[in-house]
Coordinates of C-alpha atoms and ligand atoms in Angstrom, one line a residue:
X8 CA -25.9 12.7 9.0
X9 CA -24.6 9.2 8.3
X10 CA -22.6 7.4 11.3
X11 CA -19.8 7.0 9.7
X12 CA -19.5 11.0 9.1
X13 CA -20.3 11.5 12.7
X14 CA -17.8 9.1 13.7
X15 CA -15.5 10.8 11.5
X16 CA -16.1 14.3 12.8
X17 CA -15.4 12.9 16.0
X18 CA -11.4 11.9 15.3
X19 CA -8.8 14.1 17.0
X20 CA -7.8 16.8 14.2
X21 CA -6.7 19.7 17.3
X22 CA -3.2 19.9 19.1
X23 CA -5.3 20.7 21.9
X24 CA -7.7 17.1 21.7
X25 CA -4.2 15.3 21.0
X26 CA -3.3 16.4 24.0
X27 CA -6.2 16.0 26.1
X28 CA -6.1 11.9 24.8
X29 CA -3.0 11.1 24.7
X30 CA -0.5 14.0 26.9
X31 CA 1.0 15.2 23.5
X32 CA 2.3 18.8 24.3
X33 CA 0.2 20.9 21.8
X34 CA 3.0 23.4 21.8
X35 CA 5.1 20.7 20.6
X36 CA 3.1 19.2 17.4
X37 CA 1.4 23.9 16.1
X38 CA 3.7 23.9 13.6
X39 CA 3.5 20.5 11.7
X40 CA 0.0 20.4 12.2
X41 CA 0.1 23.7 10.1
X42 CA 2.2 22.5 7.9
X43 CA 1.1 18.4 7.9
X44 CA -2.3 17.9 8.8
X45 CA -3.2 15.6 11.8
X46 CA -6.4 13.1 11.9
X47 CA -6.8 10.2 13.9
X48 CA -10.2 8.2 14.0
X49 CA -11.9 6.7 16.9
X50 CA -10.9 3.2 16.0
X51 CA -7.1 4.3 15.0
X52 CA -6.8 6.3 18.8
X53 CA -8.0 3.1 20.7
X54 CA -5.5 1.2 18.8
X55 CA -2.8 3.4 19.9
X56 CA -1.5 1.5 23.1
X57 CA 1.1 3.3 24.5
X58 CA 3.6 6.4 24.0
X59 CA 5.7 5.9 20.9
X60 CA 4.1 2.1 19.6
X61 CA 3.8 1.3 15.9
X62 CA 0.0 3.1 15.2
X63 CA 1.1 5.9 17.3
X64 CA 3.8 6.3 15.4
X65 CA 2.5 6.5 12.0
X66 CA -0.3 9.0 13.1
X67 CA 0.9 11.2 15.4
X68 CA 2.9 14.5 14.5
X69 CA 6.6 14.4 14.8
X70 CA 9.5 17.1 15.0
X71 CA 11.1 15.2 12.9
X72 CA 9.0 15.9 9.6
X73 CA 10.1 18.9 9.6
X74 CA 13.8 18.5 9.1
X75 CA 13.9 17.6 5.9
X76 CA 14.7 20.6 4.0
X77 CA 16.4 19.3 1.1
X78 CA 13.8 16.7 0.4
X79 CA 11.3 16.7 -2.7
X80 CA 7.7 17.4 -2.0
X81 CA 7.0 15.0 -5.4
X82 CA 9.9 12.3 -5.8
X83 CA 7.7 10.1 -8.2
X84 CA 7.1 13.2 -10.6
X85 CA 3.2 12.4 -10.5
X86 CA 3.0 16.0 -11.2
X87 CA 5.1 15.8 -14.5
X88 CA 3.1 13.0 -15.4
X89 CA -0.5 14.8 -15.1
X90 CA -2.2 14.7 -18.6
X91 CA -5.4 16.0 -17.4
X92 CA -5.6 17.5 -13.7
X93 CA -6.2 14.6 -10.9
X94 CA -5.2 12.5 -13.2
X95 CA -1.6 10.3 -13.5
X96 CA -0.8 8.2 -16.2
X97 CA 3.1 6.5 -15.8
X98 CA 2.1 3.3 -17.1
X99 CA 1.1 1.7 -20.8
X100 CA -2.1 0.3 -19.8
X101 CA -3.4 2.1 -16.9
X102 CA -3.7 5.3 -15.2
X103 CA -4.5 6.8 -11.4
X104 CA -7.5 9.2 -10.8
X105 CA -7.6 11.6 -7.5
X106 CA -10.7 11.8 -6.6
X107 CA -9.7 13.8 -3.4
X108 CA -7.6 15.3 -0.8
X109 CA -9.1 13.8 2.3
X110 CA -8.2 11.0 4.3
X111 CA -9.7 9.4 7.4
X112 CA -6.6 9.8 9.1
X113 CA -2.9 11.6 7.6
X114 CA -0.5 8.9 7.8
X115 CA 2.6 10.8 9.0
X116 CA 5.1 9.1 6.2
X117 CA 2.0 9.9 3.2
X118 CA 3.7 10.0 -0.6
X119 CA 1.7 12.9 -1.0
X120 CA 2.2 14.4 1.9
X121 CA 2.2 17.7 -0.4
X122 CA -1.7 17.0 -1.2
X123 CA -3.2 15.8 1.6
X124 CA -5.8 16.8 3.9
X125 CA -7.1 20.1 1.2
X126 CA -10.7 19.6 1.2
X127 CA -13.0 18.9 -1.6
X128 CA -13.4 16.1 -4.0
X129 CA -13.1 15.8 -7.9
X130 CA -15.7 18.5 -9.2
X131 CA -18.0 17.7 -11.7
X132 CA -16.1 19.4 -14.6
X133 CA -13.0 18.0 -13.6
X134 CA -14.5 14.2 -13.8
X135 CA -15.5 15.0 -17.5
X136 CA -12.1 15.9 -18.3
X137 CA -11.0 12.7 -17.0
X138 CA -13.4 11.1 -18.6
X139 CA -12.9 12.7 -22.2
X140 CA -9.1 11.4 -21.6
X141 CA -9.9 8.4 -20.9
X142 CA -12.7 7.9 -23.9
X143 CA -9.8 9.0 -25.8
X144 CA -7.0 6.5 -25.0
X145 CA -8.1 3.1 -25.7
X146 CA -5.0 2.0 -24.4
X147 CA -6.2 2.0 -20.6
X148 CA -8.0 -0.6 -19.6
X149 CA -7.2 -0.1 -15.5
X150 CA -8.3 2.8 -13.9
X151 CA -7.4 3.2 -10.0
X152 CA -9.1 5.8 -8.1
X153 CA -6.6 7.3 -5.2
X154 CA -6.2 10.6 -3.6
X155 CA -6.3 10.8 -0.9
X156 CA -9.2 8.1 0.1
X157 CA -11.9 7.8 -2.8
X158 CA -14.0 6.3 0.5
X159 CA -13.8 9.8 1.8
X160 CA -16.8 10.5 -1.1
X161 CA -20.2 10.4 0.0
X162 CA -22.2 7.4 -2.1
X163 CA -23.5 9.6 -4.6
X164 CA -20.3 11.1 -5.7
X165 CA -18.8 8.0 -5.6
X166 CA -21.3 6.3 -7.4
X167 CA -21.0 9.2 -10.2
X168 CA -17.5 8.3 -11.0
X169 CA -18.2 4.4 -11.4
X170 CA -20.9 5.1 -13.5
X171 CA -19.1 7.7 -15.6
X172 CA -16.1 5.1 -15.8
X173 CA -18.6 2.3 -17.0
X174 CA -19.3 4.3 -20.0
X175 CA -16.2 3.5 -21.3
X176 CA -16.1 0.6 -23.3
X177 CA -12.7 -0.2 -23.0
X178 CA -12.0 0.4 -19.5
X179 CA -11.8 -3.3 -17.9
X180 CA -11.1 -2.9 -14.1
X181 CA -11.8 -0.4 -11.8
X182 CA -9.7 -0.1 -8.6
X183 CA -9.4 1.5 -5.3
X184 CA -6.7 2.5 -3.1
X185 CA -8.2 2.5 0.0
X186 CA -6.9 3.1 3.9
X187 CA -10.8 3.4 5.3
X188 CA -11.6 -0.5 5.7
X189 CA -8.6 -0.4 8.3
X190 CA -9.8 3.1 10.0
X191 CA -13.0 4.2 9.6
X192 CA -14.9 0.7 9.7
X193 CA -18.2 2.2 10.3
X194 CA -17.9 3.4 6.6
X195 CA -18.0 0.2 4.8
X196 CA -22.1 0.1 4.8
X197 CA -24.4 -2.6 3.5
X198 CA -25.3 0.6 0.6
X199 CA -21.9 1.6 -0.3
X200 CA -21.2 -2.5 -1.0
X201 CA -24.3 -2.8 -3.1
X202 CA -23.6 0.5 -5.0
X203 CA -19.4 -1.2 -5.8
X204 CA -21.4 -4.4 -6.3
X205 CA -22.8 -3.1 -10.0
X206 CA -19.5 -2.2 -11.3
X207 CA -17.6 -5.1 -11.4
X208 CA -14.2 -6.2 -11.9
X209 CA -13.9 -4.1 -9.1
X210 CA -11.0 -5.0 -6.9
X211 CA -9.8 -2.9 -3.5
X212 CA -6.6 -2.5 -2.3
X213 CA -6.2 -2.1 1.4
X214 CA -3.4 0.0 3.5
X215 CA -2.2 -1.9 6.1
X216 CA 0.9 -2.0 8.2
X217 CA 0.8 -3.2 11.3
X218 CA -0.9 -6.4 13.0
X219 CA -2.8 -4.5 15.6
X220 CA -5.0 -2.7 12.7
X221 CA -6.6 -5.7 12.0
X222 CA -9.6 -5.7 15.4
X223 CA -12.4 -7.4 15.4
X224 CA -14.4 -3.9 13.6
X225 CA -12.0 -4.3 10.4
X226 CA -12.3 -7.5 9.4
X227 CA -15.9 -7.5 9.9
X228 CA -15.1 -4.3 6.9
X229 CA -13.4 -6.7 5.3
X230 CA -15.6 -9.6 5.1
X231 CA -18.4 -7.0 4.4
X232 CA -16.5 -5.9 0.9
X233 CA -15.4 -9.8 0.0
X234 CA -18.8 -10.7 0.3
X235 CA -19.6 -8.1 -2.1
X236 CA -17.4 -10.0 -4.5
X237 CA -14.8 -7.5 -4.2
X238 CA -10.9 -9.0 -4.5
X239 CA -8.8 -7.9 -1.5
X240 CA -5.0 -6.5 -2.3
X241 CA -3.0 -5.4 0.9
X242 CA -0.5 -2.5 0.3
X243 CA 2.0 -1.6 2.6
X244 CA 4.6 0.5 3.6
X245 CA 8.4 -0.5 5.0
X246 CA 8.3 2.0 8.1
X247 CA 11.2 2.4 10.3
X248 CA 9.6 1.3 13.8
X249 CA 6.5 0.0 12.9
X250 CA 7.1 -2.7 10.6
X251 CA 10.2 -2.9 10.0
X252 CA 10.8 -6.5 11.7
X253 CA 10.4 -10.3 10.2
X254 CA 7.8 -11.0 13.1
X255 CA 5.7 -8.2 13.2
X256 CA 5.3 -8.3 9.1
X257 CA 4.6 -12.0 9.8
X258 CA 1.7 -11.6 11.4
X259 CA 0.3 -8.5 9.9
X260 CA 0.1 -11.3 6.7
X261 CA -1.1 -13.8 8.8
X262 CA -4.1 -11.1 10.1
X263 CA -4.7 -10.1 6.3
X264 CA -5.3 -13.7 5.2
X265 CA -7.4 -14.3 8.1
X266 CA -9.4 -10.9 7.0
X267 CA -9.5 -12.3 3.4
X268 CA -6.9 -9.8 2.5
X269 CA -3.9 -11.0 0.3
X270 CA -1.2 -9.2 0.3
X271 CA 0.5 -7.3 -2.8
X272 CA 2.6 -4.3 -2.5
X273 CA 5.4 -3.9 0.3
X274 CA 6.5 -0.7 -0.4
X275 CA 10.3 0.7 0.3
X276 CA 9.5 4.3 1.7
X277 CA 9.9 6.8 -0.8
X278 CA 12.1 10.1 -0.5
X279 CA 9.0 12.3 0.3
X280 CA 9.9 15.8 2.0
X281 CA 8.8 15.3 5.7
X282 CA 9.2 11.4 6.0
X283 CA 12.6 10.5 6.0
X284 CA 12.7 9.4 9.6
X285 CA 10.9 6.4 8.6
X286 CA 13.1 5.4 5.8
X287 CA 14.9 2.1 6.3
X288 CA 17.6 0.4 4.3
X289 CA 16.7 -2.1 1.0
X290 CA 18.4 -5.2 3.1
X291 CA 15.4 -4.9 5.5
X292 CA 13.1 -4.9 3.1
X293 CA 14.6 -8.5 1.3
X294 CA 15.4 -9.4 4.2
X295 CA 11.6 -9.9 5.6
X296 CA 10.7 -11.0 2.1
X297 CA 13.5 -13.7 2.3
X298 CA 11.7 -14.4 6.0
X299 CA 8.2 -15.1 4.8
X300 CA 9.0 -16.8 1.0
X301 CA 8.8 -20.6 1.6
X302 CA 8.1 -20.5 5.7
X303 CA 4.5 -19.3 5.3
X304 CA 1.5 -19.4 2.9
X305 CA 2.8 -18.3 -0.1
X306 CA -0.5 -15.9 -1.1
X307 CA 1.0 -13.9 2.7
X308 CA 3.9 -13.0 1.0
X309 CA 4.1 -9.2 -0.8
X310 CA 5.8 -8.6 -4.3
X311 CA 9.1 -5.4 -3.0
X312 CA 8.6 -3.0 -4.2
X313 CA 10.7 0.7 -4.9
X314 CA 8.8 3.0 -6.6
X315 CA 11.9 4.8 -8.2
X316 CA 12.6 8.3 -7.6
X317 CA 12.1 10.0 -10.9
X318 CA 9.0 8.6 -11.9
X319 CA 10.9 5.3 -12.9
X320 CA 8.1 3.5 -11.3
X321 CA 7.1 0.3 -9.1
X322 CA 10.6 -2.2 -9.4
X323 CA 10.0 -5.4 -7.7
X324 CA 13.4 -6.6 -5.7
X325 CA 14.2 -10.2 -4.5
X326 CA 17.0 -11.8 -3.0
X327 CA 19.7 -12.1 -4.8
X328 CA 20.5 -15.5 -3.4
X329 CA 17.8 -17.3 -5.2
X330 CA 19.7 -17.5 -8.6
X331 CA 22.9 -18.8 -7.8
X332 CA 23.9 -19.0 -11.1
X333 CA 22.1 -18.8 -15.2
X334 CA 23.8 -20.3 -18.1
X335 CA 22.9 -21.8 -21.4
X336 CA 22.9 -25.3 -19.5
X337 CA 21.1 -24.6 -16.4
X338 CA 20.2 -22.3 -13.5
X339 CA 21.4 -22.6 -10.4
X340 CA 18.7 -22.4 -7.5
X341 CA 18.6 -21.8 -3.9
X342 CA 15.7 -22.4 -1.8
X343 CA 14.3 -21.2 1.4
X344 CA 16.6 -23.7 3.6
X345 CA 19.6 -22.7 1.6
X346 CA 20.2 -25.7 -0.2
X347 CA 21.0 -25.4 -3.5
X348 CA 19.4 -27.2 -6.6
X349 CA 19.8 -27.5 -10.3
X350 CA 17.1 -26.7 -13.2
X351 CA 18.7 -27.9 -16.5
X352 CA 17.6 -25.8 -19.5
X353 CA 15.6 -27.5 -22.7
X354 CA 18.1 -28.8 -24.9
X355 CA 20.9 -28.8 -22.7
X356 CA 23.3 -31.7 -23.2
X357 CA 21.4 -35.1 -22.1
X358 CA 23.6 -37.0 -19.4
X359 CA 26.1 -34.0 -19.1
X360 CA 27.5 -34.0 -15.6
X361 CA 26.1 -31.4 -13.8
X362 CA 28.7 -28.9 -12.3
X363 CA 29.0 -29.6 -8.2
X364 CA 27.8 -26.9 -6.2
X365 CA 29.5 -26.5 -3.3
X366 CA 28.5 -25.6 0.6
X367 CA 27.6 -22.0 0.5
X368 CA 30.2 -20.2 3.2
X369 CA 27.4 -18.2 5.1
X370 CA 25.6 -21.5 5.6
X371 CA 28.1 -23.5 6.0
X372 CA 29.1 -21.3 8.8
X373 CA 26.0 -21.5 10.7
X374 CA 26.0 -25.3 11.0
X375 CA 22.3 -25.5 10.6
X376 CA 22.5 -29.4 9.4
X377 CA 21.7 -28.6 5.9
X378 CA 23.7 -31.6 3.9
X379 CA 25.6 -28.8 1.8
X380 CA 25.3 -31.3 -1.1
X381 CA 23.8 -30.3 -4.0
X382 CA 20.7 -31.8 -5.7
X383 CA 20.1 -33.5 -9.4
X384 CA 16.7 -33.0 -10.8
Ligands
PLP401 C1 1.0 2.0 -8.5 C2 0.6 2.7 -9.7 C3 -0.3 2.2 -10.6 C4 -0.7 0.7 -10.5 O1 0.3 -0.2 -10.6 P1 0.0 -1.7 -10.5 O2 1.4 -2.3 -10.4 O3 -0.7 -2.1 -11.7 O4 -0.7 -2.0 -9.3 C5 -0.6 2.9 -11.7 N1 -0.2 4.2 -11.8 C6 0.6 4.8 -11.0 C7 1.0 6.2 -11.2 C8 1.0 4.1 -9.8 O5 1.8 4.7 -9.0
SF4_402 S1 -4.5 7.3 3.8 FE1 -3.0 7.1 2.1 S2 -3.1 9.0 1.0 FE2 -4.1 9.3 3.0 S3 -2.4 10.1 4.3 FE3 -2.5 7.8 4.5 S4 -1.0 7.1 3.0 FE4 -1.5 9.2 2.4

């Protein structure tokens, strides 16, 4: 067997292990667990550093999943949007593939919590279905393999579906959606990077949400798949108690750079069936985005995102505060230290005075010696 499958059989999947490591009263967690599966890798569990902290958290069972009634088990409508089985195509250009069901671990806020943790992967006939779609619609040039973890797939299925994908002319990028690199380390192997290697543009996006997921073990992953060539996306999830704090995102973009990581997706939760309890409002959301834009590296700072209940899709937010104003003569701008500036549009009247902008009252309040005047380009 391959370490990384006997590493995997070795993460706590029983009540009874959970509460052998870490004093969870199995009684307590039966009934999700039959409900919500329950996996927790090696390197995840010696992460977890006390009762109730921000890994714990998003991998142990809670009562609390199960008091959603009214909830939807599919909010985003994937389902309704399903041409071919595994297969979801929302957007013009490019479409998602589920190649399977498992993951290395069952976060406890997953989208598709209704999916997860079924075994199997893609079957073969199920892949040439996919693939006849796909022949078919010229129009996608972007296929991202999800599930589920695609990493879950031993090489050689893996490596089936890259080289069934590359026989499609059109198809320009191939993605994954991956949450291995930060839990099951041991799985990003010299073999599987020379097998991604061959099918380039081939980018990765990584599941990340909290500082402490980013040891020593998974950024050596990291660094492996870069090495490979392989561009580095970060997505992560707005979690109530986990992330949901200007400092802690901080650094969890500060530890992806350092991991060659660059962060693209912050996700608002979404209205999943079971994961409520980690729903937080929008304001936190713009508020840590307003936090990192301008008082860090620009590449550590996510695009918002809601993905909007109904199938709408991904909507990127920003605060609101950055257009002041937009007319026909100019727009009026704030930055990061809350002063204000003026872009005159093209053509707008040469010489025209410029209309004053005055102090802003929540700044003005706060007497942080800002001049409050505003500034002529
Ligand atoms: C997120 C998503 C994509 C990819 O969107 P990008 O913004 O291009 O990363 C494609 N299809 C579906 C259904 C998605 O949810
Ligand atoms: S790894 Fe991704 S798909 Fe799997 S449970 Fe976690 S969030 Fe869901």
């Amino acid at each position: 067997m391959e370490d990384w499958r006997r590493i995997l059989a070795q993460s706590v999947v029983k009540p009874k292990d959970l509460a052998d490591r870490l004093g969870v009263d199995p009684k307590e967690i039966e009934d999700i667990v039959g409900d919500y599966p329950m996996r927790i890798t090696p390197t995840v569990l010696a992460t977890i550093k006390e009762k109730g902290d921000a890994i714990w958290k998003q991998v142990v069972p809670d009562r609390a999943e199960m008091a959603d009634a009214d909830a939807e088990d599919d909010p985003l409508e994937e389902d309704l949007m399903s041409p071919v089985p595994h297969l979801v195509h929302r957007y013009p250009d490019r479409v998602l593939l589920m190649v399977t069901n498992q993951c290395p671990i069952y976060c406890r806020f997953c989208t598709r919590k209704r999916l997860v943790g079924k075994p199997g992967f893609l079957k073969k006939g199920e892949l040439d279905r996919a693939i006849a779609y796909l022949r078919e619609h010229q129009e996608v040039r972007d296929v991202i393999l999800s599930g589920g973890d695609p990493l879950l797939l031993p090489d050689h299925l893996l490596e089936r579906i890259l080289k069934s994908l590359r026989t499609i002319p059109h198809l320009e990028l191939i993605r994954i959606g991956t949450r291995v690199p930060g839990s099951l380390p041991e799985r990003i192997t010299p073999k599987l990077c020379d097998i991604i290697k061959k099918y380039h543009p081939f980018y990765m996006n990584l599941h990340f949400n909290h500082p402490d997921e980013l040891t020593p073990e998974v950024k050596r992953a990291c660094g492996m798949l870069a090495d490979a060539g392989v561009p580095l996306g970060a997505q992560t999830v707005l979690l109530k108690g986990v992330n949901d704090d200007p400092e802690i995102m901080k650094r969890l973009m500060h530890q992806l750079l350092l991991a060659r990581v660059k962060p693209y997706y912050l996700y608002q939760a979404d209205l999943t069936k079971g994961t409520n309890h980690f729903r937080t409002s929008v304001e936190t959301g713009l508020k840590i985005i307003k936090s990192l834009q301008g008082h860090t590296s620009g590449m550590g700072v996510p695009h918002f995102v809601i993905d909007a209940p109904g199938g709408g899709g991904k909507i990127p937010l920003l605060p609101a505060d950055y257009l002041v104003n937009l007319d026909e003569d100019s727009a009026v701008l704030r930055n990061y230290e809350n002063r204000t500036f003026h872009y005159p549009q093209p053509g707008s009247a040469p010489g025209r005075e410029l209309p004053m902008v005055g102090a802003h009252p929540s700044w003005a309040a706060t007497g942080n010696g800002c001049d409050g005047g505003g500034e002529h380009l």
